[in-house]
Tab-separated table of C-alpha atoms in Angstrom:
chain	number	residue	atom	x	y	z
A	1	UNK	CA	-9.018	-10.764	13.716
A	2	UNK	CA	-9.920	-10.271	9.881
A	3	UNK	CA	-10.956	-7.204	8.308
A	4	UNK	CA	-14.647	-8.452	8.470
A	5	UNK	CA	-14.254	-9.116	11.935
A	6	UNK	CA	-12.749	-5.743	12.594
A	7	UNK	CA	-15.560	-4.339	10.592
A	8	UNK	CA	-18.054	-5.826	13.092
A	9	UNK	CA	-16.090	-4.864	16.249
A	10	UNK	CA	-15.999	-1.352	14.834
A	11	UNK	CA	-19.721	-1.249	14.144
A	12	UNK	CA	-20.148	-2.101	17.749
A	13	UNK	CA	-18.011	0.497	18.821
A	14	UNK	CA	-19.699	2.934	16.628
A	15	UNK	CA	-17.588	3.002	13.527
A	16	UNK	CA	-18.330	5.029	10.539
A	17	UNK	CA	-17.268	4.466	7.012
A	18	UNK	CA	-14.430	2.119	5.656
A	19	UNK	CA	-12.192	3.799	3.199
A	20	UNK	CA	-6.120	4.824	1.420
A	21	UNK	CA	-4.434	7.606	0.594
A	22	UNK	CA	-1.139	7.270	0.353
A	23	UNK	CA	0.489	12.429	1.511
A	24	UNK	CA	12.534	8.195	-16.024
A	25	UNK	CA	12.381	6.740	-19.713
A	26	UNK	CA	12.005	3.031	-20.506
A	27	UNK	CA	13.069	0.847	-17.466
A	28	UNK	CA	11.489	-2.577	-17.473
A	29	UNK	CA	8.674	-3.261	-15.307
A	30	UNK	CA	8.841	-6.839	-13.511
A	31	UNK	CA	6.881	-9.244	-15.549
A	32	UNK	CA	3.775	-10.948	-14.391
A	33	UNK	CA	2.577	-14.360	-14.996
A	34	UNK	CA	0.103	-14.143	-17.993
A	35	UNK	CA	-1.589	-16.480	-20.644
A	36	UNK	CA	0.090	-17.709	-23.651
A	37	UNK	CA	-1.853	-15.704	-25.816
A	38	UNK	CA	0.362	-13.018	-27.686
A	39	UNK	CA	0.150	-9.515	-26.455
A	40	UNK	CA	-1.615	-6.830	-28.525
A	41	UNK	CA	0.617	-3.869	-28.770
A	42	UNK	CA	-2.350	-1.584	-29.476
A	43	UNK	CA	-4.270	-2.529	-26.522
A	44	UNK	CA	-5.521	0.048	-24.091
A	45	UNK	CA	-4.746	-0.748	-20.465
A	46	UNK	CA	-7.362	0.363	-17.952
A	47	UNK	CA	-5.759	0.793	-14.606
A	48	UNK	CA	-8.078	1.078	-11.527
A	49	UNK	CA	-6.852	3.316	-8.778
A	50	UNK	CA	-8.196	5.017	-5.474
A	51	UNK	CA	-5.200	7.239	-5.520
A	52	UNK	CA	-6.521	10.267	-7.773
A	53	UNK	CA	-4.381	13.441	-7.869
A	54	UNK	CA	-5.817	16.596	-6.214
A	55	UNK	CA	-4.168	18.541	-9.224
A	56	UNK	CA	-1.886	17.621	-12.166
A	57	UNK	CA	1.210	19.684	-10.894
A	58	UNK	CA	3.654	18.074	-8.576
A	59	UNK	CA	4.911	21.415	-7.150
A	60	UNK	CA	1.370	22.240	-5.869
A	61	UNK	CA	1.153	18.876	-3.886
A	62	UNK	CA	-1.015	16.787	-6.498
A	63	UNK	CA	-0.689	14.154	-3.708
A	64	UNK	CA	1.131	10.833	-4.519
A	65	UNK	CA	-1.583	10.024	-7.199
A	66	UNK	CA	-0.094	12.483	-9.565
A	67	UNK	CA	3.319	10.453	-9.046
A	68	UNK	CA	1.435	7.501	-9.910
A	69	UNK	CA	0.192	8.733	-13.246
A	70	UNK	CA	2.563	11.318	-14.458
A	71	UNK	CA	6.236	10.491	-13.333
A	72	UNK	CA	8.183	8.521	-16.022
A	73	UNK	CA	4.905	8.179	-17.950
A	74	UNK	CA	3.991	11.923	-19.299
A	75	UNK	CA	7.055	13.700	-17.407
A	76	UNK	CA	10.561	12.727	-17.187
A	77	UNK	CA	13.360	13.786	-15.202
A	78	UNK	CA	17.107	14.428	-15.660
A	79	UNK	CA	17.306	10.530	-13.736
A	80	UNK	CA	14.786	7.788	-13.289
A	81	UNK	CA	14.263	5.826	-10.009
A	82	UNK	CA	13.871	2.352	-11.334
A	83	UNK	CA	11.422	-0.289	-9.759
A	84	UNK	CA	14.228	-1.590	-7.510
A	85	UNK	CA	15.410	1.868	-6.196
A	86	UNK	CA	18.473	2.364	-8.372
A	87	UNK	CA	19.145	5.577	-10.081
A	88	UNK	CA	19.634	5.844	-13.855
A	89	UNK	CA	20.274	8.791	-16.447
A	90	UNK	CA	17.257	9.901	-18.223
A	91	UNK	CA	16.880	13.147	-19.909
A	92	UNK	CA	20.588	13.602	-18.642
A	93	UNK	CA	22.541	11.998	-21.353
A	94	UNK	CA	25.770	12.881	-19.731
A	95	UNK	CA	26.847	14.219	-16.270
A	96	UNK	CA	29.930	15.669	-14.928
A	97	UNK	CA	30.722	16.525	-11.284
A	98	UNK	CA	33.334	19.070	-10.163
A	99	UNK	CA	36.077	17.777	-7.957
A	100	UNK	CA	34.568	19.632	-4.780
A	101	UNK	CA	31.092	17.937	-5.527
A	102	UNK	CA	29.238	21.253	-5.900
A	103	UNK	CA	28.585	21.673	-9.612
A	104	UNK	CA	26.731	19.110	-11.900
A	105	UNK	CA	26.881	19.721	-15.556
A	106	UNK	CA	24.264	17.826	-17.569
A	107	UNK	CA	24.199	17.454	-21.412
A	108	UNK	CA	20.438	16.782	-22.404
A	109	UNK	CA	19.073	14.256	-24.677
A	110	UNK	CA	17.471	15.104	-27.977
A	111	UNK	CA	14.130	15.110	-26.920
A	112	UNK	CA	10.604	17.130	-27.654
A	113	UNK	CA	7.674	17.874	-25.539
A	114	UNK	CA	4.289	16.715	-26.468
A	115	UNK	CA	3.524	20.263	-27.654
A	116	UNK	CA	6.425	19.854	-30.240
A	117	UNK	CA	8.781	22.274	-28.484
A	118	UNK	CA	12.417	21.108	-28.263
A	119	UNK	CA	13.878	20.235	-24.852
A	120	UNK	CA	16.287	22.761	-23.884
A	121	UNK	CA	18.539	23.897	-20.954
A	122	UNK	CA	16.016	26.865	-20.396
A	123	UNK	CA	13.407	24.252	-19.586
A	124	UNK	CA	15.549	22.270	-17.087
A	125	UNK	CA	16.533	25.519	-15.411
A	126	UNK	CA	12.935	26.665	-15.324
A	127	UNK	CA	11.838	23.350	-13.889
A	128	UNK	CA	14.528	23.012	-11.156
A	129	UNK	CA	13.818	26.860	-10.123
A	130	UNK	CA	10.096	26.441	-9.811
A	131	UNK	CA	10.557	23.187	-8.018
A	132	UNK	CA	12.603	24.862	-5.198
A	133	UNK	CA	10.690	28.219	-5.561
A	134	UNK	CA	8.512	29.943	-2.996
A	135	UNK	CA	5.345	28.703	-4.231
A	136	UNK	CA	6.207	25.069	-4.336
A	137	UNK	CA	5.014	22.511	-1.739
A	138	UNK	CA	6.597	19.573	-3.469
A	139	UNK	CA	7.605	16.828	-1.198
A	140	UNK	CA	11.249	16.916	-1.937
A	141	UNK	CA	11.769	20.739	-2.029
A	142	UNK	CA	13.553	20.598	1.205
A	143	UNK	CA	16.044	17.996	0.089
A	144	UNK	CA	16.540	19.976	-3.013
A	145	UNK	CA	16.845	23.291	-1.476
A	146	UNK	CA	20.499	22.555	-1.657
A	147	UNK	CA	20.504	23.924	-5.169
A	148	UNK	CA	22.182	27.319	-5.093
A	149	UNK	CA	21.730	28.484	-8.646
A	150	UNK	CA	21.138	26.823	-12.118
A	151	UNK	CA	22.919	28.275	-15.174
A	152	UNK	CA	22.116	27.634	-18.902
A	153	UNK	CA	25.773	27.141	-20.577
A	154	UNK	CA	24.355	26.678	-24.078
A	155	UNK	CA	20.715	25.161	-25.336
A	156	UNK	CA	22.007	21.556	-24.615
A	157	UNK	CA	23.769	21.958	-21.449
A	158	UNK	CA	23.069	23.085	-17.969
A	159	UNK	CA	25.299	23.482	-14.648
A	160	UNK	CA	23.765	23.168	-11.293
A	161	UNK	CA	25.746	24.685	-8.595
A	162	UNK	CA	25.028	23.359	-5.008
A	163	UNK	CA	25.430	25.124	-1.760
A	164	UNK	CA	27.086	22.082	-0.335
A	165	UNK	CA	27.768	18.670	-1.376
A	166	UNK	CA	24.514	16.471	-1.636
A	167	UNK	CA	25.202	12.572	-1.696
A	168	UNK	CA	21.318	12.030	-2.742
A	169	UNK	CA	21.255	14.816	-5.300
A	170	UNK	CA	20.866	12.643	-8.388
A	171	UNK	CA	18.356	10.315	-6.469
A	172	UNK	CA	16.221	13.210	-5.614
A	173	UNK	CA	16.342	14.715	-9.250
A	174	UNK	CA	14.662	11.410	-10.322
A	175	UNK	CA	11.379	12.780	-8.908
A	176	UNK	CA	11.555	16.281	-10.367
A	177	UNK	CA	9.743	16.718	-13.552
A	178	UNK	CA	11.174	18.630	-16.494
A	179	UNK	CA	8.525	20.698	-17.786
A	180	UNK	CA	8.011	22.827	-20.605
A	181	UNK	CA	9.144	26.610	-19.575
A	182	UNK	CA	6.341	27.845	-21.832
A	183	UNK	CA	3.462	25.846	-20.862
A	184	UNK	CA	1.712	28.045	-18.228
A	185	UNK	CA	-0.645	26.347	-15.789
A	186	UNK	CA	-0.040	22.996	-15.442
A	187	UNK	CA	-2.690	22.081	-12.528
A	188	UNK	CA	-4.957	20.887	-15.145
A	189	UNK	CA	-3.025	20.140	-18.333
A	190	UNK	CA	0.395	18.545	-19.117
A	191	UNK	CA	3.393	18.941	-21.469
A	192	UNK	CA	6.205	16.714	-20.899
A	193	UNK	CA	8.782	14.592	-22.826
A	194	UNK	CA	7.478	11.120	-21.747
A	195	UNK	CA	6.150	8.242	-23.723
A	196	UNK	CA	2.588	9.270	-23.215
A	197	UNK	CA	0.785	12.469	-23.482
A	198	UNK	CA	-2.441	13.489	-21.604
A	199	UNK	CA	-5.380	13.211	-23.603
A	200	UNK	CA	-8.273	13.554	-21.260
A	201	UNK	CA	-8.537	14.508	-17.654
A	202	UNK	CA	-11.865	14.329	-15.888
A	203	UNK	CA	-11.670	15.312	-12.162
A	204	UNK	CA	-13.355	12.727	-10.077
A	205	UNK	CA	-13.421	10.198	-12.849
A	206	UNK	CA	-10.483	9.196	-15.011
A	207	UNK	CA	-7.124	10.319	-16.600
A	208	UNK	CA	-6.413	9.168	-20.143
A	209	UNK	CA	-3.062	8.634	-21.591
A	210	UNK	CA	-2.355	8.496	-25.501
A	211	UNK	CA	0.827	6.963	-26.846
A	212	UNK	CA	3.385	9.826	-27.708
A	213	UNK	CA	4.178	8.745	-31.331
A	214	UNK	CA	7.226	11.174	-31.381
A	215	UNK	CA	8.779	9.839	-28.160
A	216	UNK	CA	12.577	9.984	-28.280
A	217	UNK	CA	12.937	6.554	-26.496
A	218	UNK	CA	11.479	3.213	-26.942
A	219	UNK	CA	7.913	2.960	-27.924
A	220	UNK	CA	5.369	1.830	-25.165
A	221	UNK	CA	4.474	-1.776	-25.320
A	222	UNK	CA	0.634	-0.901	-25.437
A	223	UNK	CA	-1.693	1.362	-27.144
A	224	UNK	CA	-2.559	3.800	-24.136
A	225	UNK	CA	-3.712	3.913	-20.733
A	226	UNK	CA	-6.743	5.011	-18.688
A	227	UNK	CA	-6.758	5.599	-15.044
A	228	UNK	CA	-10.228	5.010	-13.676
A	229	UNK	CA	-10.615	6.204	-10.173
A	230	UNK	CA	-13.014	4.716	-7.377
A	231	UNK	CA	-13.407	6.035	-3.862
A	232	UNK	CA	-14.660	2.920	-2.636
A	233	UNK	CA	-12.449	-0.194	-2.457
A	234	UNK	CA	-15.538	-2.489	-3.004
A	235	UNK	CA	-16.345	-0.537	-6.103
A	236	UNK	CA	-12.898	-0.811	-7.395
A	237	UNK	CA	-12.915	-4.856	-6.621
A	238	UNK	CA	-16.144	-4.968	-8.719
A	239	UNK	CA	-14.555	-3.139	-11.533
A	240	UNK	CA	-11.896	-5.660	-11.588
A	241	UNK	CA	-14.283	-8.642	-11.208
A	242	UNK	CA	-16.333	-7.450	-14.201
A	243	UNK	CA	-13.153	-6.548	-16.587
A	244	UNK	CA	-14.058	-2.779	-16.395
A	245	UNK	CA	-10.361	-2.623	-15.194
A	246	UNK	CA	-7.252	-4.650	-16.066
A	247	UNK	CA	-5.576	-4.149	-12.994
A	248	UNK	CA	-5.380	-2.156	-9.629
A	249	UNK	CA	-2.279	-0.264	-8.510
A	250	UNK	CA	-2.842	-0.946	-4.858
A	251	UNK	CA	-5.186	-3.320	-3.224
A	252	UNK	CA	-6.635	-2.019	0.045
A	253	UNK	CA	-9.314	-4.517	0.538
A	254	UNK	CA	-7.529	-7.738	1.666
A	255	UNK	CA	-10.931	-9.566	2.350
A	256	UNK	CA	-11.253	-9.905	-1.361
A	257	UNK	CA	-7.583	-11.317	-2.017
A	258	UNK	CA	-8.550	-15.212	-1.684
A	259	UNK	CA	-11.402	-14.628	-4.067
A	260	UNK	CA	-9.459	-12.992	-6.637
A	261	UNK	CA	-6.779	-15.766	-6.336
A	262	UNK	CA	-9.074	-18.528	-6.715
A	263	UNK	CA	-10.827	-16.677	-9.840
A	264	UNK	CA	-7.461	-16.753	-11.681
A	265	UNK	CA	-6.325	-13.300	-10.974
A	266	UNK	CA	-2.670	-12.478	-10.517
A	267	UNK	CA	-1.719	-11.369	-6.999
A	268	UNK	CA	1.619	-9.223	-7.511
A	269	UNK	CA	3.229	-8.678	-4.220
A	270	UNK	CA	6.254	-6.298	-3.812
A	271	UNK	CA	8.352	-4.011	-1.581
A	272	UNK	CA	6.380	-1.281	0.138
A	273	UNK	CA	7.349	2.188	1.352
A	274	UNK	CA	3.717	3.092	2.579
A	275	UNK	CA	3.577	3.787	6.264
A	276	UNK	CA	0.220	4.187	7.973
A	277	UNK	CA	0.831	6.984	10.557
A	278	UNK	CA	-0.901	8.563	13.410
A	279	UNK	CA	0.767	11.939	13.035
A	280	UNK	CA	0.606	14.688	15.700
A	281	UNK	CA	0.798	18.411	15.578
A	282	UNK	CA	4.056	18.363	17.922
A	283	UNK	CA	3.900	22.139	17.881
A	284	UNK	CA	0.938	22.283	20.452
A	285	UNK	CA	-0.069	21.032	23.539
A	286	UNK	CA	-0.465	18.055	24.670
A	287	UNK	CA	1.603	16.587	21.722
A	288	UNK	CA	4.396	18.943	22.319
A	289	UNK	CA	5.327	16.553	25.232
A	290	UNK	CA	7.314	13.390	24.426
A	291	UNK	CA	5.666	11.643	27.298
A	292	UNK	CA	2.204	12.273	25.829
A	293	UNK	CA	3.216	11.054	22.380
A	294	UNK	CA	4.620	7.972	23.927
A	295	UNK	CA	1.540	7.325	25.968
A	296	UNK	CA	-0.602	7.250	23.089
A	297	UNK	CA	1.771	4.879	21.179
A	298	UNK	CA	1.760	2.602	23.995
A	299	UNK	CA	-1.987	2.364	24.235
A	300	UNK	CA	-2.484	1.142	20.587
A	301	UNK	CA	-2.225	-2.529	19.868
A	302	UNK	CA	-0.610	-2.228	16.479
A	303	UNK	CA	-0.105	-5.889	16.047
A	304	UNK	CA	-3.945	-6.597	16.374
A	305	UNK	CA	-4.614	-3.466	14.109
A	306	UNK	CA	-2.264	-4.838	11.526
A	307	UNK	CA	-3.806	-8.260	11.661
A	308	UNK	CA	-7.260	-6.715	11.463
A	309	UNK	CA	-6.586	-4.601	8.399
A	310	UNK	CA	-4.177	-6.862	6.301
A	311	UNK	CA	-4.805	-10.373	7.680
A	312	UNK	CA	-1.131	-11.322	8.440
A	313	UNK	CA	0.300	-9.202	5.663
A	314	UNK	CA	2.425	-6.120	6.131
A	315	UNK	CA	4.783	-5.625	9.165
A	316	UNK	CA	5.172	-3.393	12.124
A	317	UNK	CA	7.657	-0.672	12.060
A	318	UNK	CA	8.914	1.668	14.686
A	319	UNK	CA	10.240	4.828	12.643
A	320	UNK	CA	9.871	6.360	9.115
A	321	UNK	CA	12.465	3.912	7.730
A	322	UNK	CA	11.166	0.663	6.315
A	323	UNK	CA	13.264	-2.434	6.030
A	324	UNK	CA	14.079	-1.815	2.424
A	325	UNK	CA	16.316	1.165	3.129
A	326	UNK	CA	19.871	1.266	4.058
A	327	UNK	CA	19.501	2.995	7.328
A	328	UNK	CA	16.881	0.724	8.652
A	329	UNK	CA	16.814	-0.214	12.613
A	330	UNK	CA	14.565	-2.728	13.998
A	331	UNK	CA	12.433	-0.306	16.305
A	332	UNK	CA	9.141	-2.030	16.210
A	333	UNK	CA	9.198	-2.704	19.898
A	334	UNK	CA	10.767	0.670	21.003
A	335	UNK	CA	7.427	2.078	22.063
A	336	UNK	CA	5.838	-1.091	23.107
A	337	UNK	CA	1.950	-2.004	23.493
A	338	UNK	CA	1.626	-1.614	27.179
A	339	UNK	CA	-1.425	0.228	28.524
A	340	UNK	CA	-0.114	0.391	31.936
A	341	UNK	CA	2.863	2.107	30.807
A	342	UNK	CA	0.617	4.489	28.799
A	343	UNK	CA	-1.204	5.249	31.996
A	344	UNK	CA	1.865	5.953	33.893
A	345	UNK	CA	3.270	8.313	31.429
A	346	UNK	CA	-0.058	10.077	31.156
A	347	UNK	CA	-0.120	10.625	34.791
A	348	UNK	CA	3.671	11.842	34.753
A	349	UNK	CA	2.648	14.375	32.194
A	350	UNK	CA	-0.072	15.731	34.090
A	351	UNK	CA	-2.971	13.809	32.292
A	352	UNK	CA	-3.838	11.078	34.771
A	353	UNK	CA	-7.566	11.878	33.970
A	354	UNK	CA	-6.699	11.967	30.139
A	355	UNK	CA	-7.615	14.423	27.808
A	356	UNK	CA	-9.704	14.797	24.599
A	357	UNK	CA	-8.266	15.339	21.099
A	358	UNK	CA	-9.388	15.461	17.343
A	359	UNK	CA	-8.197	13.163	14.553
A	360	UNK	CA	-8.829	14.502	11.157
A	361	UNK	CA	-8.810	11.790	8.807
A	362	UNK	CA	-9.171	11.599	5.142
A	363	UNK	CA	-12.176	9.556	3.905
A	364	UNK	CA	-10.310	7.512	1.553
A	365	UNK	CA	-9.041	4.043	1.894
A	366	UNK	CA	-8.660	2.360	5.486
A	367	UNK	CA	-8.124	5.591	7.426
A	368	UNK	CA	-11.689	6.018	8.786
A	369	UNK	CA	-11.488	2.347	9.658
A	370	UNK	CA	-8.148	3.099	11.529
A	371	UNK	CA	-9.379	6.039	13.292
A	372	UNK	CA	-12.120	4.146	14.901
A	373	UNK	CA	-9.718	1.381	16.147
A	374	UNK	CA	-7.455	4.146	17.438
A	375	UNK	CA	-10.553	5.686	19.219
A	376	UNK	CA	-11.390	2.514	20.871
A	377	UNK	CA	-7.751	1.644	21.972
A	378	UNK	CA	-7.042	5.133	23.424
A	379	UNK	CA	-10.563	5.127	25.367
A	380	UNK	CA	-9.085	2.227	27.559
A	381	UNK	CA	-6.446	4.603	28.780
A	382	UNK	CA	-8.875	7.421	29.395
A	383	UNK	CA	-8.129	9.481	26.178
A	384	UNK	CA	-11.197	10.781	24.281
A	385	UNK	CA	-10.937	11.007	20.534
A	386	UNK	CA	-13.289	12.712	18.290
A	387	UNK	CA	-12.898	11.835	14.597
A	388	UNK	CA	-13.544	14.453	11.825
A	389	UNK	CA	-13.752	12.746	8.392
A	390	UNK	CA	-12.588	15.154	5.728
A	391	UNK	CA	-11.840	14.792	1.826
A	392	UNK	CA	-8.129	14.273	0.490
A	393	UNK	CA	-8.745	17.789	-0.919
A	394	UNK	CA	-9.575	19.247	2.489
A	395	UNK	CA	-6.943	17.231	4.195
A	396	UNK	CA	-4.286	18.850	1.837
A	397	UNK	CA	-5.367	22.406	2.813
A	398	UNK	CA	-6.447	21.822	6.608
A	399	UNK	CA	-3.443	19.707	7.592
A	400	UNK	CA	-0.658	19.812	5.130
A	401	UNK	CA	-0.821	23.302	4.013
A	402	UNK	CA	-2.355	25.052	6.960
A	403	UNK	CA	-1.273	22.963	10.095
A	404	UNK	CA	-4.737	23.479	11.422
A	405	UNK	CA	-5.315	19.917	13.282
A	406	UNK	CA	-4.293	18.296	16.562
A	407	UNK	CA	-3.735	14.705	14.951
A	408	UNK	CA	-4.325	13.039	11.665
A	409	UNK	CA	-4.181	9.725	10.123
A	410	UNK	CA	-2.261	9.422	6.777
A	411	UNK	CA	-0.288	6.890	4.533
A	412	UNK	CA	3.073	8.177	3.621
A	413	UNK	CA	4.204	6.620	0.617
A	414	UNK	CA	7.574	8.319	-0.066
A	415	UNK	CA	10.867	6.235	-0.012
A	416	UNK	CA	13.704	7.727	1.967
A	417	UNK	CA	11.385	10.271	3.626
A	418	UNK	CA	12.760	10.341	7.089
A	419	UNK	CA	14.062	13.847	6.023
A	420	UNK	CA	10.478	15.173	6.723
A	421	UNK	CA	11.481	15.070	10.348
A	422	UNK	CA	14.489	17.357	9.742
A	423	UNK	CA	11.986	20.055	8.714
A	424	UNK	CA	10.436	21.907	11.696
A	425	UNK	CA	7.878	23.530	9.112
A	426	UNK	CA	6.593	20.242	7.915
A	427	UNK	CA	2.845	19.603	8.709
A	428	UNK	CA	3.603	17.875	11.845
A	429	UNK	CA	6.033	20.360	13.321
A	430	UNK	CA	8.589	17.980	14.933
A	431	UNK	CA	11.384	20.110	15.919
A	432	UNK	CA	14.648	18.465	17.205
A	433	UNK	CA	18.036	20.171	16.760
A	434	UNK	CA	20.101	17.055	16.840
A	435	UNK	CA	17.976	15.232	14.237
A	436	UNK	CA	18.090	18.363	12.023
A	437	UNK	CA	21.888	18.338	12.413
A	438	UNK	CA	22.242	14.675	11.657
A	439	UNK	CA	20.313	14.739	8.642
A	440	UNK	CA	21.790	17.872	7.286
A	441	UNK	CA	25.257	16.472	7.704
A	442	UNK	CA	24.118	13.078	6.300
A	443	UNK	CA	23.517	14.822	2.864
A	444	UNK	CA	27.184	16.480	2.965
A	445	UNK	CA	28.461	12.880	3.890
A	446	UNK	CA	31.671	11.712	1.864
A	447	UNK	CA	30.365	8.123	1.733
A	448	UNK	CA	27.433	5.945	1.758
A	449	UNK	CA	28.587	4.462	5.071
A	450	UNK	CA	29.065	7.972	6.708
A	451	UNK	CA	25.689	8.982	5.572
A	452	UNK	CA	23.892	5.632	6.677
A	453	UNK	CA	25.317	5.995	10.469
A	454	UNK	CA	24.080	9.561	10.590
A	455	UNK	CA	20.598	8.852	9.499
A	456	UNK	CA	20.711	5.664	11.629
A	457	UNK	CA	21.063	8.184	14.610
A	458	UNK	CA	18.289	10.389	13.455
A	459	UNK	CA	16.263	7.189	12.939
A	460	UNK	CA	16.695	6.132	16.697
A	461	UNK	CA	15.988	9.554	17.931
A	462	UNK	CA	12.561	10.241	16.178
A	463	UNK	CA	11.494	6.777	17.615
A	464	UNK	CA	12.532	7.608	21.082
A	465	UNK	CA	10.754	10.890	20.943
A	466	UNK	CA	7.441	9.098	19.371
A	467	UNK	CA	7.556	11.989	16.839
A	468	UNK	CA	4.680	10.054	15.261
A	469	UNK	CA	2.955	6.724	15.627
A	470	UNK	CA	4.148	4.544	13.106
A	471	UNK	CA	0.998	1.995	12.953
A	472	UNK	CA	2.369	-0.313	10.536
A	473	UNK	CA	4.013	-0.657	6.977
A	474	UNK	CA	1.555	-1.486	4.250
A	475	UNK	CA	2.092	-4.694	2.138
A	476	UNK	CA	2.606	-3.746	-1.573
A	477	UNK	CA	-0.129	-5.715	-3.427
A	478	UNK	CA	-1.610	-5.300	-6.910
A	479	UNK	CA	-4.061	-7.331	-8.605
A	480	UNK	CA	-4.178	-8.058	-12.389
A	481	UNK	CA	-6.575	-9.927	-14.770
A	482	UNK	CA	-5.205	-12.951	-16.718
A	483	UNK	CA	-3.218	-11.903	-19.773
A	484	UNK	CA	-1.828	-8.858	-18.254
A	485	UNK	CA	2.008	-8.633	-18.134
A	486	UNK	CA	4.926	-6.221	-17.166
A	487	UNK	CA	3.068	-4.768	-14.170
A	488	UNK	CA	5.539	-3.033	-11.738
A	489	UNK	CA	6.170	-5.144	-8.628
A	490	UNK	CA	7.158	-2.623	-6.097
A	491	UNK	CA	5.522	0.404	-4.663
A	492	UNK	CA	8.312	2.836	-4.252
A	493	UNK	CA	6.823	6.221	-3.578
A	494	UNK	CA	3.829	5.461	-5.872
A	495	UNK	CA	5.966	5.152	-8.884
A	496	UNK	CA	4.022	3.227	-11.468
A	497	UNK	CA	5.511	2.977	-14.963
A	498	UNK	CA	3.074	1.807	-17.423
A	499	UNK	CA	4.998	1.577	-20.662
A	500	UNK	CA	5.847	-2.267	-20.249
A	501	UNK	CA	2.302	-3.327	-19.407
A	502	UNK	CA	0.752	-5.507	-22.097
A	503	UNK	CA	-2.618	-7.447	-22.517
A	504	UNK	CA	-3.096	-10.450	-24.217
């Protein structure tokens, strides 16, 4: 079933609107085919996106859109995660680690913030302390809570002491911005050390980045970048067709792919970490029962949904771990599509006559369409779904912050994010002591092999518990006009480095 056929099916089923949210230095991007014309180093690149930040500060959520625009472009970390998921030093010019693995000492690059202030160890301490502080709701806060304290050794040297060894510590640091300790409120402004500086922010419309002429590293290959935001995928497609934008960061309208390809646009397909989830509030009945969650899982024909939304692209997964990660297990059939099994599980849990629940779904991307599909599927086993469509901002407050929901749809873009299931306070409230133990032990593991085996155990358990319904893994698709080169290929945690993108 193509997306158009699904739209007709959902209209017949009283579907609502279609709409995709997805909850450093100078590494080269993956080159894209381009024309033979020479690139213009002064050209401004206009990037089309549906992934607008809810604010500009990562510790206050900001959504994955703030990562897309700012990480590695405006702000830098001590380390950078490359487009192929390796870790490289960035603002950390040198790193030493104590024999017990508890003290990391970093010597800093000679860098300055966009305001002109020199980067010092005080800025690093401030940035790490705020990231794990009480006010932070940053996505990797829990993983970095292993930080016990941060000491300034001298203006160029900072020592970070951990409460226990953490095998993923430098990887996780790759997502932590080093900010100017004197900058103040960063929800609508920015002051980083990256190759671009924030020039203009128009909420609901665009973000403009100017080249940082005083950047400590190599100069960008272009003359600046504008992120132009579109709530509607059709409007974004039209902007690309008419040349209003040069490329799109993520294509959420597969119906248009063939047309773009035939018209000479580049289709850039890479590795995705974006999982489309039906997430339950596992704290509350009826979703505090494993049997009920498994019954919902087995009532949904995920293969039909994936084909309908992505027309053969993407893949089915059975847990939070995609095939690109070292602890992947093929669990796609662990909770099989089987309506008869679903009804049996419901009866055993005391819900033979079904029940009613509400799905809070963001109005962005395909979530509304997916919600209608899920509603139709669950009706076949006697479960009634009510759909509450909300904005992304409302979702972050109601679902993510206040956990005031029964179930929700969300695209989780983060890589290596199975750790969210080790946090019972995370918005979905999954609470399994074994999983928490295995994930905690995996961080203190003495080898990658030991870490991998422990996370695989957690991976299997969350799937056995149907902690959420992992509907599918998105394909990673970007579209660029002719003459555009240097577009990053992969979709790792919404990282989107723009400094190598050129226009002929």
